[in-house]
Amino acid sequence: MTSQPLDRALVEEAAKKSGLLWVRGAEASAARAVWHVWHEGAVCLVGDGPGEQPLPGLADGGAAEVTVRSKDKGGRLVSFPATVTELAAGTPEWAAAVAELKGKRLNAPDAERMPDRWARECRVLRLVPAGPVAALPDGDLAERPVATPATTRRPVPAALPKLLARRRKGR
């Protein structure tokens, strides 16, 4: 856990309120946005399975850098180092974390069977804060987005804004 009581309080409050954070594993080159829950003093994640978020560079016993964003403005609130622990499926710790994660998982195709699928095909990780919070940076930390095959099909037609404006006037 972080060393200062105020650091712990800041990390906990920020992680509880934000539904999205950025995680960079020790072996990963870029931070990745992930959804999470705050449970029993740690950030809990599920992923690395079909239809779930990827968790590259996060290994059991490894280290990670976690950055929590503001829910309303989207800006950086706090960054802290964390220790990664993979929870074994079927343990009481795993069941408690999965119960919290299940409530936050949106648009799951198999809501009732989701914990069974997670036990078979996914990893559930706990990221426990391990050190003081990092100082806020002075400069811009923007990075290129992670490569993805997802693209738009074609550019927006030039006449579309005019058509939409005309439709609004007709109402």
Coordinates of N, CA and C in Angstrom, one line a residue:
M1 N 0.9 -1.2 0.0 CA 0.0 0.0 0.0 C 0.9 1.2 0.0
T2 N 0.3 2.3 -0.5 CA 1.1 3.6 -0.5 C 1.5 4.0 0.9
S3 N 2.5 4.8 1.1 CA 3.1 5.1 2.4 C 2.4 6.1 3.2
Q4 N 1.8 7.1 2.6 CA 1.2 8.2 3.3 C -0.3 8.0 3.3
P5 N -0.9 8.3 4.5 CA -2.4 8.2 4.6 C -3.1 9.0 3.6
L6 N -2.7 10.2 3.3 CA -3.3 11.1 2.3 C -3.2 10.5 0.9
D7 N -2.0 9.9 0.6 CA -1.9 9.2 -0.7 C -2.9 8.1 -0.8
R8 N -3.0 7.3 0.2 CA -3.9 6.1 0.2 C -5.4 6.6 0.0
A9 N -5.7 7.7 0.7 CA -7.1 8.2 0.5 C -7.3 8.7 -0.9
L10 N -6.3 9.4 -1.4 CA -6.5 10.0 -2.8 C -6.6 8.9 -3.8
V11 N -5.8 7.8 -3.7 CA -5.8 6.7 -4.6 C -7.2 6.0 -4.5
E12 N -7.6 5.7 -3.3 CA -8.9 5.0 -3.1 C -10.1 5.8 -3.7
E13 N -10.1 7.0 -3.3 CA -11.3 7.9 -3.7 C -11.3 8.1 -5.2
A14 N -10.2 8.3 -5.8 CA -10.1 8.5 -7.3 C -10.5 7.2 -8.0
A15 N -10.0 6.0 -7.5 CA -10.3 4.8 -8.2 C -11.7 4.4 -8.0
K16 N -12.3 4.7 -6.9 CA -13.7 4.4 -6.7 C -14.6 5.2 -7.6
K17 N -14.3 6.4 -7.8 CA -15.2 7.3 -8.6 C -15.0 7.1 -10.1
S18 N -13.8 6.7 -10.6 CA -13.5 6.6 -12.0 C -13.9 5.2 -12.5
G19 N -14.5 5.1 -13.6 CA -14.8 3.8 -14.2 C -13.7 3.4 -15.2
L20 N -12.7 4.2 -15.4 CA -11.7 3.9 -16.4 C -10.4 4.4 -15.9
L21 N -9.4 3.6 -16.1 CA -8.0 4.0 -15.7 C -7.0 3.5 -16.7
W22 N -5.8 4.0 -16.7 CA -4.8 3.6 -17.6 C -3.7 2.8 -16.9
V23 N -3.4 1.6 -17.5 CA -2.4 0.7 -16.8 C -1.3 0.4 -17.8
R24 N -0.1 0.5 -17.3 CA 1.1 0.1 -18.1 C 1.8 -1.0 -17.3
G25 N 1.9 -2.2 -17.9 CA 2.6 -3.3 -17.2 C 4.1 -3.1 -17.4
A26 N 4.9 -3.8 -16.6 CA 6.4 -3.7 -16.7 C 6.9 -4.0 -18.1
E27 N 6.3 -4.9 -18.8 CA 6.8 -5.3 -20.1 C 6.1 -4.6 -21.3
A28 N 5.1 -3.8 -21.0 CA 4.3 -3.1 -22.0 C 4.9 -1.8 -22.4
S29 N 4.8 -1.4 -23.7 CA 5.4 -0.2 -24.1 C 4.5 1.0 -23.9
A30 N 3.2 0.8 -24.0 CA 2.2 1.8 -23.9 C 1.1 1.5 -22.8
A31 N 0.6 2.6 -22.2 CA -0.5 2.4 -21.2 C -1.7 2.0 -22.0
R32 N -2.6 1.3 -21.4 CA -3.8 0.9 -22.0 C -5.0 1.2 -21.1
A33 N -6.1 1.7 -21.7 CA -7.3 2.1 -20.9 C -8.0 0.8 -20.6
V34 N -8.4 0.6 -19.3 CA -9.2 -0.6 -18.8 C -10.3 -0.1 -17.9
W35 N -11.3 -0.9 -17.9 CA -12.4 -0.7 -16.9 C -12.0 -1.5 -15.7
H36 N -12.5 -1.1 -14.5 CA -12.1 -1.8 -13.3 C -13.1 -1.6 -12.2
V37 N -12.9 -2.2 -11.0 CA -13.6 -1.8 -9.8 C -12.5 -1.7 -8.7
W38 N -12.8 -0.9 -7.7 CA -12.0 -0.8 -6.5 C -12.6 -1.8 -5.5
H39 N -11.8 -2.7 -5.0 CA -12.4 -3.7 -4.1 C -11.3 -4.1 -3.0
E40 N -11.6 -3.9 -1.8 CA -10.8 -4.3 -0.7 C -9.3 -3.8 -0.8
G41 N -9.2 -2.5 -1.1 CA -7.9 -1.9 -1.1 C -7.1 -2.1 -2.4
A42 N -7.7 -2.5 -3.5 CA -7.0 -2.7 -4.7 C -7.9 -2.5 -5.9
V43 N -7.2 -2.2 -7.0 CA -7.9 -2.2 -8.3 C -8.1 -3.6 -8.8
C44 N -9.3 -4.0 -9.2 CA -9.5 -5.4 -9.8 C -9.9 -5.2 -11.2
L45 N -9.3 -6.1 -12.0 CA -9.5 -6.1 -13.5 C -9.8 -7.5 -13.9
V46 N -10.5 -7.7 -15.0 CA -10.7 -8.9 -15.7 C -10.4 -8.8 -17.2
G47 N -9.8 -9.7 -17.8 CA -9.5 -9.6 -19.2 C -8.7 -10.8 -19.7
D48 N -8.1 -10.6 -20.9 CA -7.3 -11.5 -21.6 C -8.1 -12.8 -22.0
G49 N -9.4 -12.6 -22.3 CA -10.2 -13.7 -22.8 C -11.0 -13.2 -23.9
P50 N -11.7 -14.2 -24.6 CA -12.5 -13.8 -25.8 C -13.6 -12.7 -25.3
G51 N -13.7 -11.6 -26.0 CA -14.7 -10.6 -25.8 C -14.4 -9.7 -24.6
E52 N -13.2 -9.9 -23.9 CA -12.9 -9.1 -22.8 C -11.6 -8.2 -23.1
Q53 N -11.4 -7.3 -22.3 CA -10.3 -6.3 -22.5 C -8.9 -7.0 -22.4
P54 N -8.0 -6.6 -23.3 CA -6.6 -7.1 -23.2 C -5.9 -6.5 -22.0
L55 N -5.0 -7.3 -21.4 CA -4.2 -6.9 -20.3 C -2.7 -7.2 -20.6
P56 N -2.1 -6.6 -21.6 CA -0.8 -6.9 -22.0 C 0.2 -6.4 -20.9
G57 N 1.3 -7.2 -20.7 CA 2.4 -6.7 -19.8 C 2.1 -6.9 -18.3
L58 N 0.9 -7.3 -18.0 CA 0.6 -7.5 -16.6 C 0.7 -9.0 -16.2
A59 N 1.8 -9.2 -15.4 CA 2.1 -10.6 -15.0 C 2.0 -10.7 -13.5
D60 N 1.6 -11.9 -13.1 CA 1.5 -12.2 -11.6 C 2.8 -11.9 -10.9
G61 N 2.8 -11.1 -9.9 CA 4.0 -10.8 -9.2 C 4.8 -9.6 -9.8
G62 N 4.3 -9.1 -10.9 CA 5.0 -8.0 -11.6 C 4.6 -6.7 -11.0
A63 N 5.1 -5.7 -11.7 CA 4.8 -4.3 -11.3 C 4.0 -3.6 -12.4
A64 N 3.2 -2.6 -12.1 CA 2.5 -1.8 -13.1 C 2.4 -0.4 -12.6
E65 N 2.2 0.5 -13.6 CA 1.9 1.9 -13.3 C 0.5 2.2 -13.6
V66 N -0.2 2.7 -12.6 CA -1.7 3.0 -12.8 C -1.9 4.5 -12.8
T67 N -2.7 5.0 -13.7 CA -3.1 6.4 -13.8 C -4.6 6.4 -13.8
V68 N -5.1 7.2 -12.8 CA -6.6 7.3 -12.7 C -7.0 8.6 -13.2
R69 N -8.1 8.6 -14.0 CA -8.6 9.8 -14.6 C -9.8 10.3 -13.9
S70 N -10.1 11.6 -14.1 CA -11.3 12.2 -13.6 C -12.5 11.7 -14.4
K71 N -13.6 11.3 -13.7 CA -14.8 10.9 -14.4 C -15.5 11.9 -15.2
D72 N -15.5 13.2 -14.7 CA -16.2 14.2 -15.4 C -15.3 14.9 -16.4
K73 N -14.1 15.2 -16.2 CA -13.2 15.9 -17.2 C -12.3 15.0 -18.0
G74 N -12.0 13.8 -17.5 CA -11.2 12.9 -18.2 C -9.7 13.1 -18.0
G75 N -9.3 14.1 -17.2 CA -7.9 14.4 -17.0 C -7.3 13.6 -15.9
R76 N -6.0 13.5 -15.9 CA -5.2 12.7 -14.9 C -5.5 13.3 -13.5
L77 N -5.8 12.4 -12.6 CA -6.0 12.7 -11.2 C -4.8 12.3 -10.4
V78 N -4.4 11.0 -10.5 CA -3.3 10.5 -9.7 C -2.7 9.3 -10.5
S79 N -1.3 9.2 -10.3 CA -0.6 8.0 -10.8 C 0.1 7.3 -9.7
F80 N 0.2 6.0 -9.7 CA 0.8 5.3 -8.6 C 1.4 4.0 -9.1
P81 N 2.4 3.5 -8.5 CA 2.9 2.1 -8.8 C 2.1 1.1 -8.1
A82 N 2.0 -0.1 -8.7 CA 1.1 -1.2 -8.1 C 1.8 -2.5 -8.3
T83 N 1.5 -3.4 -7.4 CA 2.0 -4.8 -7.5 C 0.8 -5.6 -8.1
V84 N 1.1 -6.5 -9.1 CA 0.0 -7.2 -9.8 C 0.0 -8.6 -9.1
T85 N -1.2 -9.1 -8.8 CA -1.5 -10.4 -8.3 C -2.6 -11.0 -9.1
E86 N -2.4 -12.2 -9.6 CA -3.5 -12.9 -10.4 C -4.2 -13.8 -9.4
L87 N -5.5 -13.6 -9.3 CA -6.3 -14.4 -8.4 C -6.7 -15.8 -9.0
A88 N -6.5 -16.8 -8.3 CA -6.8 -18.2 -8.8 C -8.4 -18.4 -8.8
A89 N -8.9 -18.9 -9.9 CA -10.3 -19.1 -10.0 C -10.8 -20.1 -8.9
G90 N -11.9 -19.7 -8.3 CA -12.6 -20.6 -7.3 C -12.2 -20.2 -5.9
T91 N -11.2 -19.4 -5.7 CA -10.8 -19.0 -4.3 C -11.8 -18.0 -3.8
P92 N -11.9 -17.8 -2.5 CA -12.8 -16.8 -1.9 C -12.5 -15.4 -2.4
E93 N -11.2 -15.1 -2.6 CA -10.8 -13.8 -3.0 C -11.2 -13.5 -4.5
W94 N -11.1 -14.6 -5.3 CA -11.5 -14.5 -6.7 C -13.0 -14.3 -6.8
A95 N -13.8 -15.1 -6.0 CA -15.3 -15.0 -6.0 C -15.7 -13.6 -5.6
A96 N -15.1 -13.0 -4.5 CA -15.4 -11.7 -4.1 C -15.1 -10.6 -5.1
A97 N -14.0 -10.7 -5.8 CA -13.6 -9.8 -6.8 C -14.5 -9.9 -8.0
V98 N -14.9 -11.1 -8.4 CA -15.7 -11.4 -9.6 C -17.2 -10.9 -9.3
A99 N -17.6 -11.0 -8.1 CA -19.0 -10.5 -7.7 C -19.0 -8.9 -8.0
E100 N -17.9 -8.2 -7.6 CA -17.9 -6.8 -7.8 C -17.8 -6.5 -9.3
L101 N -16.9 -7.2 -10.0 CA -16.7 -7.0 -11.4 C -17.9 -7.2 -12.3
K102 N -18.6 -8.3 -11.9 CA -19.8 -8.7 -12.7 C -20.9 -7.5 -12.7
G103 N -21.0 -6.8 -11.6 CA -21.9 -5.7 -11.5 C -21.5 -4.5 -12.4
K104 N -20.3 -4.4 -12.7 CA -19.8 -3.3 -13.5 C -19.6 -3.6 -15.0
R105 N -19.6 -4.9 -15.3 CA -19.4 -5.3 -16.7 C -20.6 -4.9 -17.6
L106 N -20.4 -4.1 -18.6 CA -21.5 -3.6 -19.4 C -21.6 -4.4 -20.7
N107 N -22.8 -4.6 -21.2 CA -23.0 -5.3 -22.5 C -22.4 -6.7 -22.6
A108 N -22.5 -7.4 -21.5 CA -22.0 -8.8 -21.6 C -23.0 -9.7 -22.3
P109 N -22.6 -10.5 -23.3 CA -23.5 -11.3 -24.0 C -24.1 -12.5 -23.2
D110 N -23.4 -12.8 -22.1 CA -23.8 -14.0 -21.2 C -23.8 -13.6 -19.8
A111 N -24.6 -12.6 -19.4 CA -24.5 -12.0 -18.1 C -24.6 -13.1 -16.9
E112 N -25.4 -14.1 -17.0 CA -25.6 -15.0 -15.9 C -24.4 -16.0 -15.9
R113 N -23.9 -16.4 -17.1 CA -22.8 -17.4 -17.1 C -21.4 -16.7 -17.2
M114 N -21.4 -15.4 -17.0 CA -20.1 -14.7 -17.1 C -19.1 -15.2 -16.1
P115 N -19.4 -15.4 -14.8 CA -18.3 -15.8 -13.9 C -17.7 -17.2 -14.3
D116 N -18.5 -18.1 -14.8 CA -18.0 -19.4 -15.3 C -17.1 -19.2 -16.5
R117 N -17.4 -18.3 -17.4 CA -16.6 -18.1 -18.6 C -15.3 -17.4 -18.1
W118 N -15.4 -16.5 -17.2 CA -14.2 -15.8 -16.7 C -13.2 -16.8 -16.0
A119 N -13.8 -17.8 -15.3 CA -13.0 -18.8 -14.6 C -12.3 -19.7 -15.6
R120 N -12.9 -20.0 -16.7 CA -12.3 -20.9 -17.8 C -11.3 -20.1 -18.7
E121 N -11.7 -18.9 -19.1 CA -11.0 -18.3 -20.2 C -10.3 -17.0 -19.9
C122 N -10.4 -16.4 -18.7 CA -9.9 -15.0 -18.5 C -9.0 -15.0 -17.2
R123 N -8.4 -13.9 -17.0 CA -7.6 -13.6 -15.8 C -8.2 -12.5 -15.0
V124 N -8.3 -12.7 -13.7 CA -8.7 -11.7 -12.8 C -7.5 -11.2 -12.0
L125 N -7.2 -9.9 -12.1 CA -6.0 -9.4 -11.5 C -6.4 -8.4 -10.4
R126 N -5.5 -8.3 -9.4 CA -5.6 -7.3 -8.3 C -4.3 -6.5 -8.4
L127 N -4.5 -5.1 -8.5 CA -3.4 -4.2 -8.6 C -3.4 -3.4 -7.3
V128 N -2.5 -3.8 -6.4 CA -2.4 -3.2 -5.0 C -1.4 -2.1 -5.1
P129 N -1.8 -0.8 -4.7 CA -0.9 0.3 -4.6 C 0.3 0.0 -3.8
A130 N 1.5 0.3 -4.4 CA 2.8 -0.1 -3.7 C 3.8 1.1 -3.8
G131 N 3.6 2.1 -3.1 CA 4.5 3.2 -3.1 C 3.8 4.5 -3.2
P132 N 4.6 5.6 -3.1 CA 4.0 7.0 -3.1 C 3.4 7.3 -4.5
V133 N 2.4 8.2 -4.5 CA 1.9 8.7 -5.8 C 2.9 9.5 -6.5
A134 N 2.8 9.4 -7.8 CA 3.8 10.2 -8.6 C 3.4 11.6 -8.7
A135 N 4.3 12.5 -8.8 CA 4.1 13.9 -9.0 C 3.4 14.1 -10.4
L136 N 2.6 15.1 -10.4 CA 1.9 15.4 -11.7 C 3.0 16.0 -12.7
P137 N 2.9 15.6 -13.9 CA 3.9 16.0 -14.9 C 3.7 17.5 -15.3
D138 N 4.8 18.1 -15.8 CA 4.7 19.4 -16.3 C 4.2 19.5 -17.7
G139 N 4.7 18.6 -18.5 CA 4.4 18.6 -19.9 C 3.2 17.7 -20.3
D140 N 3.1 17.6 -21.6 CA 2.1 16.8 -22.3 C 2.6 15.3 -22.3
L141 N 1.8 14.4 -22.0 CA 2.2 13.0 -22.0 C 1.4 12.2 -23.1
A142 N 0.8 12.9 -24.0 CA 0.1 12.2 -25.1 C 0.9 11.2 -25.9
E143 N 0.3 10.1 -26.1 CA 1.0 9.0 -26.9 C 0.1 8.7 -28.1
R144 N 0.7 8.1 -29.1 CA 0.0 7.6 -30.2 C -0.9 6.5 -29.8
P145 N -2.2 6.4 -30.3 CA -3.1 5.3 -29.9 C -2.5 3.9 -30.3
V146 N -2.9 2.9 -29.6 CA -2.5 1.6 -29.9 C -3.1 1.2 -31.2
A147 N -2.3 0.5 -32.1 CA -2.7 0.1 -33.4 C -3.9 -0.8 -33.3
T148 N -4.9 -0.6 -34.2 CA -6.1 -1.4 -34.2 C -6.6 -1.6 -35.6
P149 N -7.3 -2.7 -35.9 CA -7.8 -2.9 -37.2 C -9.1 -2.1 -37.4
A150 N -9.7 -1.6 -36.4 CA -10.9 -0.8 -36.5 C -10.7 0.5 -37.1
T151 N -11.5 0.8 -38.2 CA -11.4 2.0 -38.9 C -12.8 2.4 -39.4
T152 N -12.9 3.7 -39.8 CA -14.2 4.1 -40.4 C -14.1 3.6 -41.9
R153 N -15.3 3.4 -42.4 CA -15.3 2.9 -43.8 C -15.0 3.9 -44.9
R154 N -15.4 5.1 -44.7 CA -15.1 6.1 -45.7 C -15.4 7.5 -45.0
P155 N -14.9 8.5 -45.7 CA -15.0 9.9 -45.1 C -16.5 10.3 -45.1
V156 N -16.8 11.2 -44.2 CA -18.2 11.8 -44.1 C -18.5 12.6 -45.3
P157 N -19.6 12.4 -46.0 CA -19.9 13.2 -47.2 C -20.0 14.7 -46.9
A158 N -19.5 15.4 -47.8 CA -19.4 16.9 -47.6 C -20.8 17.5 -47.4
A159 N -21.8 17.0 -47.9 CA -23.2 17.6 -47.8 C -23.9 17.2 -46.5
L160 N -23.3 16.3 -45.8 CA -24.0 15.8 -44.6 C -24.4 16.8 -43.6
P161 N -23.4 17.7 -43.2 CA -23.8 18.8 -42.2 C -25.0 19.6 -42.7
K162 N -25.0 20.0 -44.0 CA -26.1 20.8 -44.5 C -27.5 20.0 -44.4
L163 N -27.4 18.7 -44.7 CA -28.6 17.9 -44.7 C -29.2 17.8 -43.2
L164 N -28.3 17.6 -42.3 CA -28.7 17.5 -40.9 C -29.2 18.9 -40.4
A165 N -28.6 20.0 -40.8 CA -29.1 21.3 -40.4 C -30.5 21.5 -41.0
R166 N -30.7 21.1 -42.2 CA -32.0 21.3 -42.9 C -33.1 20.5 -42.2
R167 N -32.8 19.3 -41.8 CA -33.7 18.4 -41.1 C -34.1 19.0 -39.7
R168 N -33.2 19.6 -39.0 CA -33.5 20.2 -37.7 C -34.5 21.4 -37.9
K169 N -34.3 22.2 -39.0 CA -35.2 23.4 -39.2 C -36.6 23.0 -39.5
G170 N -36.7 21.8 -40.2 CA -38.1 21.4 -40.6 C -38.9 20.9 -39.4
R171 N -38.4 20.7 -38.2 CA -39.1 20.1 -37.1 C -39.9 21.2 -36.4

